[in-house]
């Protein structure tokens, strides 16, 4: 009986280690670029990314945001969601012929609200209440990261927040 228990413990440990190694090896591609992960890549560690400053914008119902996203393999844009205006709508357009990965992260907590692949020449609109965040997102600073998987990013985005869902329905 003691030998069977030892065998099961050994098998469980081996399976756990295998899963950890498999997860770690599939979370980034060969270039170290984010691939469908809930972890943001540090653009300063990517060999295919030039340094680029992060633009900061405030977003609100009376102050919508929007910007082009282009030039590097990884581009980050920052904006602030004011307290009490946690309902958010972001529209993203990929103008390139290759897929990009876009993620939205709350800077203070590291919470990733979405990580989405957008196919070439396609668009994606994210609304918090349609994606499981019916109460809204936290106020604070956010980073919208675009990763071209080694190719240069070429797109644009626009966004608006509101104090209620009806503020961001259109």
N, CA and C of each residue as an Amber inpcrd file, in Angstrom:
protein
   510
   0.8230000  -1.1890000   0.0000000   0.0000000   0.0000000   0.0000000
   0.8710000   1.2570000   0.0000000   1.9350000   1.2440000   0.7630000
   2.8400000   2.3840000   0.8390000   3.5030000   2.6380000  -0.5140000
   3.8230000   1.5790000  -1.2760000   4.4450000   1.7340000  -2.5940000
   3.4680000   2.3680000  -3.5800000   2.1680000   2.0020000  -3.5120000
   1.1680000   2.5760000  -4.4020000   1.0000000   4.0680000  -4.1300000
   0.9700000   4.4560000  -2.8590000   0.8260000   5.8640000  -2.4920000
   2.0240000   6.6610000  -2.9980000   3.2130000   6.1180000  -2.8510000
   4.4200000   6.7840000  -3.3480000   4.4020000   6.9290000  -4.8530000
   3.8910000   5.9210000  -5.5480000   3.7830000   5.9860000  -7.0050000
   2.8200000   7.0900000  -7.4170000   1.6670000   7.1830000  -6.7570000
   0.6920000   8.2200000  -7.0840000   1.2360000   9.6190000  -6.8070000
   1.9390000   9.7960000  -5.7210000   2.5310000  11.1010000  -5.4030000
   3.5550000  11.4700000  -6.4640000   4.3840000  10.5110000  -6.8710000
   5.3890000  10.7610000  -7.8980000   4.7320000  11.1260000  -9.2260000
   3.6880000  10.4070000  -9.6150000   2.9850000  10.7070000 -10.8550000
   2.3440000  12.0890000 -10.8100000   1.7200000  12.4220000  -9.7000000
   1.0830000  13.7410000  -9.5660000   2.1150000  14.8560000  -9.6700000
   3.2530000  14.6930000  -9.0450000   4.3230000  15.6790000  -9.0950000
   4.8550000  15.8160000 -10.5230000   5.0410000  14.7040000 -11.2020000
   5.5410000  14.7330000 -12.5780000   4.5580000  15.4400000 -13.5040000
   3.2650000  15.1850000 -13.3270000   2.2560000  15.8380000 -14.1670000
   2.2100000  17.3350000 -13.8970000   2.3300000  17.7390000 -12.6450000
   2.3290000  19.1510000 -12.2970000   3.5120000  19.8650000 -12.9330000
   4.6780000  19.2990000 -12.8500000   5.8720000  19.9010000 -13.4440000
   5.7200000  19.9950000 -14.9590000   5.1740000  18.9580000 -15.5820000
   4.9730000  18.9620000 -17.0310000   4.0320000  20.0890000 -17.4520000
   2.9400000  20.2700000 -16.7260000   1.9880000  21.3330000 -17.0430000
   2.6440000  22.7040000 -16.8940000   3.4010000  22.9120000 -15.8490000
   4.0760000  24.1970000 -15.6330000   5.0550000  24.4820000 -16.7610000
   5.8310000  23.5100000 -17.1470000   6.8020000  23.6940000 -18.2350000
   6.0760000  23.9560000 -19.5490000   5.0150000  23.2080000 -19.8230000
   4.2610000  23.4050000 -21.0650000   3.6510000  24.7920000 -21.1130000
   3.0770000  25.2530000 -20.0160000   2.4820000  26.5870000 -19.9820000
   3.5450000  27.6560000 -20.1990000   4.6670000  27.5380000 -19.5190000
   5.7270000  28.5360000 -19.6410000   6.2790000  28.5940000 -21.0560000
   6.3570000  27.4660000 -21.7290000   6.9400000  27.4640000 -23.0680000
   5.9520000  27.9140000 -24.1330000   4.6390000  27.9010000 -23.8760000
   3.6730000  28.3130000 -24.8880000   3.1390000  29.7100000 -24.6680000
   3.5030000  30.3820000 -23.6010000   2.9360000  31.6990000 -23.3530000
   3.5830000  32.7900000 -24.1910000   4.7520000  32.5600000 -24.7420000
   5.3520000  33.5110000 -25.6740000   5.8550000  32.7500000 -26.8850000
   5.9350000  33.4600000 -28.0180000   6.4510000  32.7930000 -29.2040000
   7.9700000  32.9060000 -29.2370000   8.6010000  32.5100000 -30.3410000
  10.0590000  32.4660000 -30.3880000  10.6950000  33.8420000 -30.2430000
   9.9800000  34.8990000 -30.6200000  10.5280000  36.2500000 -30.4950000
  10.2960000  36.8370000 -29.1200000   9.6250000  36.0880000 -28.2480000
   9.3180000  36.6060000 -26.9160000   8.1450000  37.5700000 -26.9450000
   7.3390000  37.5320000 -28.0050000   6.2280000  38.4470000 -28.1530000
   4.9830000  37.8120000 -27.5630000   4.1710000  38.6240000 -26.9480000
   2.9500000  38.1570000 -26.3080000   2.0860000  37.3910000 -27.2890000
   1.6850000  36.2150000 -26.8800000   0.7780000  35.4090000 -27.6780000
  -0.3420000  34.9150000 -26.7890000  -1.5180000  35.4180000 -26.9350000
  -2.6740000  35.0050000 -26.1450000  -2.3380000  34.6720000 -24.7100000
  -1.9760000  35.6730000 -23.9820000  -1.5830000  35.5040000 -22.5920000
  -2.2200000  36.6000000 -21.7740000  -2.3140000  36.4050000 -20.4830000
  -2.8070000  37.4510000 -19.6000000  -1.6700000  38.2170000 -18.9600000
  -0.4970000  38.1360000 -19.5450000   0.6650000  38.8340000 -19.0340000
   1.1650000  39.7930000 -20.0910000   1.4140000  41.0310000 -19.7090000
   1.9470000  41.9910000 -20.6630000   3.4350000  41.7920000 -20.8530000
   3.8540000  41.9350000 -22.0820000   5.2710000  41.8530000 -22.4130000
   5.9200000  43.1890000 -22.0990000   7.1150000  43.1790000 -21.6130000
   7.8730000  44.3980000 -21.3970000   8.5170000  44.7760000 -22.7210000
   8.0850000  45.8780000 -23.3500000   8.5910000  46.2050000 -24.6730000
  10.0800000  46.4990000 -24.6680000  10.6630000  46.8430000 -23.5330000
  12.1000000  47.1100000 -23.4750000  12.9220000  45.8370000 -23.5620000
  12.3070000  44.6680000 -23.3510000  13.0220000  43.4000000 -23.4310000
  12.8660000  42.7160000 -24.7710000  12.0660000  43.2800000 -25.6690000
  11.8110000  42.6560000 -26.9610000  12.8360000  43.1460000 -27.9760000
  13.5460000  42.2260000 -28.6640000  14.5550000  42.6470000 -29.6140000
  13.9640000  43.3430000 -30.8300000  12.6680000  43.1540000 -31.1290000
  12.0870000  43.7460000 -32.3250000  11.3470000  45.0440000 -32.0230000
  11.5030000  45.5910000 -30.8340000  10.7760000  46.7830000 -30.4410000
  11.7370000  47.9280000 -30.1790000  11.4430000  49.0610000 -30.8210000
  12.2080000  50.2650000 -30.5330000  11.5460000  50.9520000 -29.3550000
  12.3380000  51.7340000 -28.6090000  11.7520000  52.4600000 -27.4870000
  10.7700000  53.4820000 -28.0130000   9.6250000  53.5700000 -27.3770000
   8.6020000  54.5150000 -27.7800000   7.9130000  54.9910000 -26.5230000
   7.7320000  56.2990000 -26.4140000   7.0840000  56.8210000 -25.2230000
   5.6100000  56.4560000 -25.2430000   5.0560000  56.3400000 -24.0580000
   3.6460000  56.0240000 -23.9160000   2.8880000  57.3370000 -23.7980000
   1.9300000  57.5250000 -24.6870000   1.1140000  58.7190000 -24.6470000
   0.0550000  58.5470000 -23.5670000  -0.1740000  59.5770000 -22.7880000
  -1.1560000  59.5070000 -21.7230000  -2.3280000  60.4060000 -22.0590000
  -3.5320000  59.8730000 -21.8820000  -4.7440000  60.6170000 -22.1770000
  -5.7400000  60.3880000 -21.0570000  -6.5790000  61.3610000 -20.8240000
  -7.7040000  61.1820000 -19.9020000  -8.9210000  60.8790000 -20.7530000
  -9.7610000  59.9960000 -20.2790000 -10.9240000  59.5580000 -21.0460000
 -12.1780000  59.7910000 -20.2330000 -13.2280000  60.2030000 -20.8800000
 -14.5050000  60.4050000 -20.2180000 -15.5790000  60.6510000 -21.2540000
 -16.8490000  60.7510000 -20.8160000 -17.9290000  60.9600000 -21.7810000
 -17.7660000  62.2850000 -22.4980000 -17.2120000  63.2830000 -21.8190000
 -16.9960000  64.5730000 -22.4620000 -15.5950000  64.6910000 -23.0550000
 -14.8020000  63.6490000 -22.9460000 -13.4400000  63.6790000 -23.4530000
 -13.0720000  62.3090000 -24.0390000 -13.6560000  61.9560000 -25.1980000
 -13.3070000  60.6650000 -25.7910000 -11.8520000  60.6580000 -26.2330000
 -11.2820000  59.4740000 -26.3190000  -9.8990000  59.3620000 -26.7600000
  -9.8410000  58.6470000 -28.0980000  -8.7140000  58.7680000 -28.7380000
  -8.4590000  58.0540000 -29.9740000  -7.0540000  58.3730000 -30.4190000
  -6.4430000  57.4320000 -31.1010000  -5.0740000  57.6480000 -31.5450000
  -4.7120000  56.5900000 -32.5710000  -3.6740000  56.8730000 -33.3320000
  -3.1190000  55.8540000 -34.2160000  -2.1360000  55.0140000 -33.4200000
  -1.9640000  53.7870000 -33.8490000  -1.0600000  52.8520000 -33.1960000
  -0.2180000  52.2530000 -34.3170000   1.0290000  52.7330000 -34.4470000
   1.8380000  52.2480000 -35.5630000   3.3140000  52.4740000 -35.3030000
   4.1300000  51.8080000 -36.1340000   5.5540000  52.0780000 -36.1590000
   6.4390000  51.0020000 -35.5860000   6.0320000  50.3340000 -34.5500000
   6.8720000  49.3320000 -33.8950000   6.1330000  47.9990000 -33.8320000
   6.8330000  46.9540000 -33.4420000   6.2130000  45.6450000 -33.2800000
   5.3520000  45.5940000 -32.0200000   5.6770000  46.4150000 -31.0250000
   4.8740000  46.5340000 -29.8060000   4.6730000  48.0180000 -29.5440000
   3.4170000  48.4140000 -29.4190000   3.0850000  49.8170000 -29.1690000
   2.1420000  49.8560000 -27.9800000   2.4270000  50.7560000 -27.0470000
   1.5830000  50.9190000 -25.8720000   1.0080000  52.3260000 -25.8620000
  -0.2520000  52.4150000 -25.4810000  -0.9220000  53.6910000 -25.2840000
  -1.5110000  53.6680000 -23.8820000  -1.3880000  54.7840000 -23.1870000
  -1.9100000  54.8770000 -21.8220000  -3.0460000  55.8750000 -21.7610000
  -3.9800000  55.6090000 -20.8720000  -5.0600000  56.5470000 -20.6150000
  -5.5530000  56.3360000 -19.2030000  -6.3300000  57.2860000 -18.7110000
  -6.8540000  57.2500000 -17.3570000  -8.3690000  57.1780000 -17.3960000
  -8.9310000  56.2690000 -16.6100000 -10.3760000  56.1900000 -16.4240000
 -10.6720000  56.8860000 -15.0990000 -11.4710000  57.9330000 -15.1680000
 -11.8040000  58.6820000 -13.9600000 -12.7190000  57.8610000 -13.0550000
 -12.5470000  58.0080000 -11.7440000 -13.3840000  57.3070000 -10.7660000
 -14.8540000  57.6110000 -11.0420000 -15.6840000  56.5960000 -10.9500000
 -17.1110000  56.7660000 -11.1930000 -17.5000000  56.6830000 -12.6610000
 -16.5220000  56.4980000 -13.5400000 -16.7900000  56.4010000 -14.9820000
 -16.2330000  55.0910000 -15.5290000 -16.5480000  53.9860000 -14.8440000
 -15.9480000  52.6980000 -15.1570000 -16.5900000  51.9090000 -16.2800000
 -17.6280000  52.4330000 -16.9050000 -18.1710000  51.7560000 -18.0810000
 -17.3900000  52.2670000 -19.2800000 -16.8240000  51.3200000 -20.0320000
 -15.8830000  51.7070000 -21.0800000 -16.1720000  50.9570000 -22.3770000
 -15.9810000  51.6780000 -23.4680000 -16.0950000  51.1060000 -24.8090000
 -14.8300000  51.4810000 -25.5650000 -14.1390000  50.4780000 -26.0840000
 -12.9460000  50.6940000 -26.9080000 -13.1640000  50.0550000 -28.2740000
 -12.9490000  50.8130000 -29.3260000 -13.0330000  50.3100000 -30.6940000
 -11.6290000  50.3180000 -31.2770000 -11.1850000  49.1550000 -31.7720000
  -9.8290000  49.0050000 -32.2940000  -9.8810000  48.4950000 -33.7270000
  -9.0810000  49.1010000 -34.5990000  -9.0320000  48.7440000 -36.0070000
  -7.6150000  48.3490000 -36.3800000  -7.4700000  47.1590000 -36.9510000
  -6.1680000  46.6760000 -37.4180000  -6.0980000  46.9380000 -38.9220000
  -5.2490000  47.8680000 -39.3360000  -5.1210000  48.2250000 -40.7470000
  -4.0940000  47.3640000 -41.4760000  -3.3020000  46.5970000 -40.7560000
  -2.2720000  45.7740000 -41.3910000  -2.8810000  44.4780000 -41.9140000
  -2.1150000  43.7550000 -42.7150000  -2.6100000  42.4900000 -43.2730000
  -2.3400000  41.3080000 -42.3470000  -1.5900000  41.5150000 -41.2800000
  -1.3040000  40.4360000 -40.3310000  -2.0560000  40.6610000 -39.0230000
  -2.2220000  39.6060000 -38.2620000  -2.9240000  39.6840000 -36.9760000
  -2.1120000  40.4550000 -35.9500000  -2.8170000  41.0740000 -35.0220000
  -2.1910000  41.7270000 -33.8760000  -2.8850000  41.2180000 -32.6190000
  -2.1720000  41.2840000 -31.5140000  -2.7390000  40.9640000 -30.2120000
  -2.8510000  42.2700000 -29.4440000  -4.0320000  42.5290000 -28.8930000
  -4.2840000  43.7530000 -28.1410000  -4.7290000  43.3550000 -26.7440000
  -4.1720000  44.0190000 -25.7420000  -4.5800000  43.7480000 -24.3660000
  -4.7760000  45.0620000 -23.6230000  -5.6540000  45.0140000 -22.6290000
  -5.9380000  46.1670000 -21.7780000  -5.6330000  45.7860000 -20.3450000
  -4.7370000  46.5300000 -19.7140000  -4.2930000  46.2320000 -18.3530000
  -4.4580000  47.4490000 -17.4490000  -4.9930000  47.2190000 -16.2540000
  -5.0610000  48.2490000 -15.2170000  -3.6770000  48.3220000 -14.5760000
  -3.0080000  49.4500000 -14.6910000  -1.6080000  49.5610000 -14.2740000
  -1.3850000  49.3480000 -12.7820000  -2.2840000  49.8350000 -11.9420000
  -2.0650000  49.7560000 -10.4970000  -2.1790000  48.3310000  -9.9620000
  -3.0760000  47.5270000 -10.5590000  -3.2980000  46.1680000 -10.0550000
  -2.7020000  45.0890000 -10.9530000  -2.3820000  45.4280000 -12.1960000
  -1.8890000  44.4270000 -13.1440000  -3.0040000  43.5730000 -13.7270000
  -4.2640000  43.8920000 -13.4190000  -5.4020000  43.1160000 -13.9210000
  -5.5290000  43.3220000 -15.4300000  -5.5910000  42.2130000 -16.1640000
  -5.7830000  42.2500000 -17.6080000  -7.2750000  42.0720000 -17.8820000
  -7.8910000  43.0880000 -18.4470000  -9.3230000  43.0290000 -18.7330000
  -9.6180000  42.2760000 -20.0200000  -8.7250000  42.3430000 -20.9940000
  -8.8600000  41.4970000 -22.1690000  -7.5200000  41.3610000 -22.8660000
  -7.3940000  40.2680000 -23.5830000  -6.2620000  39.9980000 -24.4660000
  -6.8830000  39.3560000 -25.6970000  -6.8440000  40.0720000 -26.8100000
  -7.6200000  39.6700000 -27.9760000  -6.7720000  39.7060000 -29.2400000
  -6.8930000  38.6800000 -30.0570000  -6.2690000  38.6970000 -31.3740000
  -7.2350000  39.3710000 -32.3430000  -6.7030000  40.3120000 -33.1240000
  -7.4980000  40.9630000 -34.1630000  -6.8530000  40.6030000 -35.4940000
  -7.5920000  39.9180000 -36.3400000  -7.0760000  39.4810000 -37.6360000
  -6.7540000  40.6900000 -38.5130000  -5.9500000  40.4590000 -39.5440000
  -5.5890000  41.5220000 -40.4720000  -6.8080000  42.1520000 -41.1120000
  -6.7970000  43.4760000 -41.1980000  -7.8780000  44.2680000 -41.8040000
  -9.2180000  44.1150000 -41.0790000  -9.1850000  43.6830000 -39.8200000
 -10.4120000  43.5090000 -39.0420000 -10.4600000  44.5240000 -37.9050000
 -11.5960000  44.5560000 -37.1950000 -11.7320000  45.4410000 -36.0400000
 -12.3560000  44.6750000 -34.8850000 -12.2850000  45.2740000 -33.7150000
 -12.7950000  44.6620000 -32.4940000 -13.2860000  45.7800000 -31.5880000
 -14.4910000  45.6340000 -31.0610000 -15.0250000  46.5960000 -30.1000000
 -15.2370000  45.8740000 -28.7810000 -14.6900000  46.4600000 -27.7210000
 -14.8000000  45.8850000 -26.3870000 -15.6250000  46.8090000 -25.5150000
 -16.6850000  46.2420000 -24.9130000 -17.5140000  46.9640000 -23.9460000
 -17.4890000  46.1590000 -22.6610000 -17.1650000  46.7940000 -21.5620000
 -16.9940000  46.0880000 -20.2950000 -18.1950000  45.2280000 -19.9260000
 -19.3910000  45.7350000 -20.1010000 -20.6000000  45.0380000 -19.6570000
 -20.9440000  43.8440000 -20.5450000 -20.3760000  43.7560000 -21.7340000
 -20.5960000  42.5980000 -22.5990000 -19.5500000  41.5130000 -22.3680000
 -18.5510000  41.8110000 -21.5470000 -17.4400000  40.8830000 -21.3440000
 -17.2850000  40.4560000 -19.8870000 -18.3520000  40.5450000 -19.1020000
 -18.3090000  40.0370000 -17.7340000 -17.9810000  41.0630000 -16.6750000
 -17.9410000  42.3320000 -17.0320000 -17.6440000  43.3820000 -16.0590000
 -18.8400000  44.3410000 -15.9920000 -19.9830000  43.7930000 -15.6000000
 -21.2320000  44.5470000 -15.5950000 -21.1910000  45.7670000 -14.6750000
 -20.3860000  45.7130000 -13.6310000 -20.3010000  46.8290000 -12.6900000
 -19.3100000  47.8970000 -13.1470000 -18.6050000  47.6410000 -14.2380000
 -17.6250000  48.5920000 -14.7500000 -16.2100000  48.1690000 -14.3890000
 -15.2560000  48.9480000 -14.8300000 -13.8460000  48.7050000 -14.5380000
 -13.3940000  49.6960000 -13.4660000 -12.2550000  49.4120000 -12.8870000
 -11.7040000  50.2990000 -11.8630000 -11.2400000  51.6110000 -12.4700000
 -11.3360000  52.6800000 -11.6690000 -10.7460000  53.9350000 -12.0830000
  -9.2320000  53.8200000 -11.9870000  -8.5300000  54.6340000 -12.7330000
  -7.0710000  54.6430000 -12.6730000  -6.4340000  54.6100000 -14.0460000
  -5.1430000  54.3280000 -14.0470000  -4.3480000  54.3360000 -15.2720000
  -4.3740000  52.9700000 -15.9460000  -4.4900000  52.9840000 -17.2630000
  -4.5590000  51.7710000 -18.0750000  -3.5330000  51.8260000 -19.1970000
  -3.0990000  50.6400000 -19.6290000  -2.2400000  50.5140000 -20.8010000
  -2.9390000  49.6220000 -21.8140000  -3.0620000  50.1410000 -23.0280000
  -3.5800000  49.3790000 -24.1580000  -2.3630000  48.9950000 -24.9930000
  -2.0310000  47.7140000 -25.0050000  -0.8240000  47.2510000 -25.7000000
  -1.1980000  46.5100000 -26.9750000  -0.5190000  46.8690000 -28.0640000
  -0.6740000  46.2230000 -29.3630000   0.6320000  45.5060000 -29.6810000
   0.5400000  44.2460000 -30.0710000   1.7240000  43.4650000 -30.4270000
   1.5040000  42.8200000 -31.7920000   2.4380000  43.0740000 -32.7020000
   2.3310000  42.5490000 -34.0570000   3.0250000  41.2210000 -34.2550000
   3.4770000  40.5740000 -33.2000000   4.1300000  39.2750000 -33.3330000
   5.3960000  39.3460000 -34.1660000   6.1480000  40.4220000 -34.0450000
   7.3750000  40.5960000 -34.8120000   7.1890000  41.5120000 -36.0050000
   5.9500000  41.7280000 -36.4390000   5.6540000  42.6530000 -37.5310000
   5.2400000  43.9960000 -36.9460000   5.4060000  45.0440000 -37.7370000
   5.0180000  46.3650000 -37.2560000   3.5010000  46.4750000 -37.1490000
   3.0650000  47.1610000 -36.1060000   1.6510000  47.3860000 -35.8350000
   1.1810000  48.5660000 -36.6820000  -0.0320000  48.4780000 -37.2040000
  -0.6350000  49.5780000 -37.9440000  -2.1310000  49.5560000 -37.6630000
  -2.5880000  50.4510000 -36.7910000  -3.9950000  50.4800000 -36.4440000
  -4.3930000  51.7870000 -35.8130000  -5.5900000  51.8200000 -35.2930000
  -6.0640000  52.9710000 -34.5400000  -7.1110000  52.4960000 -33.5460000
  -7.4100000  53.3530000 -32.5880000  -8.4370000  53.0260000 -31.6020000
  -9.1400000  54.2940000 -31.1750000 -10.3330000  54.1200000 -30.6330000
 -11.0670000  55.2140000 -30.0160000 -11.7660000  54.6430000 -28.7920000
 -12.0730000  55.5170000 -27.8600000 -12.7060000  55.0470000 -26.6400000
 -13.4690000  56.1300000 -25.9260000 -14.3830000  55.6760000 -25.0910000
 -15.1760000  56.5790000 -24.2700000 -15.5590000  55.8250000 -22.9950000
 -15.7280000  56.5630000 -21.9040000 -16.2240000  55.9630000 -20.6660000
 -17.4580000  56.7130000 -20.2060000 -18.1580000  56.1180000 -19.2630000
 -19.3290000  56.7720000 -18.7110000 -19.6550000  56.2280000 -17.3440000
 -20.5530000  56.9040000 -16.6690000 -20.9560000  56.4750000 -15.3350000
 -22.0380000  55.4220000 -15.3940000 -22.6610000  55.2310000 -16.5580000
 -23.6650000  54.1810000 -16.7130000 -23.4720000  53.4940000 -18.0670000
 -24.0690000  52.3170000 -18.2010000 -23.9520000  51.5490000 -19.4440000
 -24.5050000  52.3480000 -20.6210000 -25.5670000  53.0890000 -20.4090000
 -26.1660000  53.8440000 -21.5080000 -25.2230000  54.8980000 -22.0800000
 -24.2330000  55.3190000 -21.2950000 -23.2610000  56.3140000 -21.7800000
 -22.3460000  55.7440000 -22.8780000 -22.2070000  54.4250000 -22.9260000
 -21.2570000  53.8220000 -23.8760000 -21.9380000  52.8230000 -24.8200000
 -23.2340000  52.8750000 -24.9380000 -23.9660000  51.9310000 -25.7880000
 -23.7060000  52.1530000 -27.2730000 -23.6470000  53.3570000 -27.7270000
 -23.4970000  53.6430000 -29.1720000 -22.1130000  53.4010000 -29.6700000
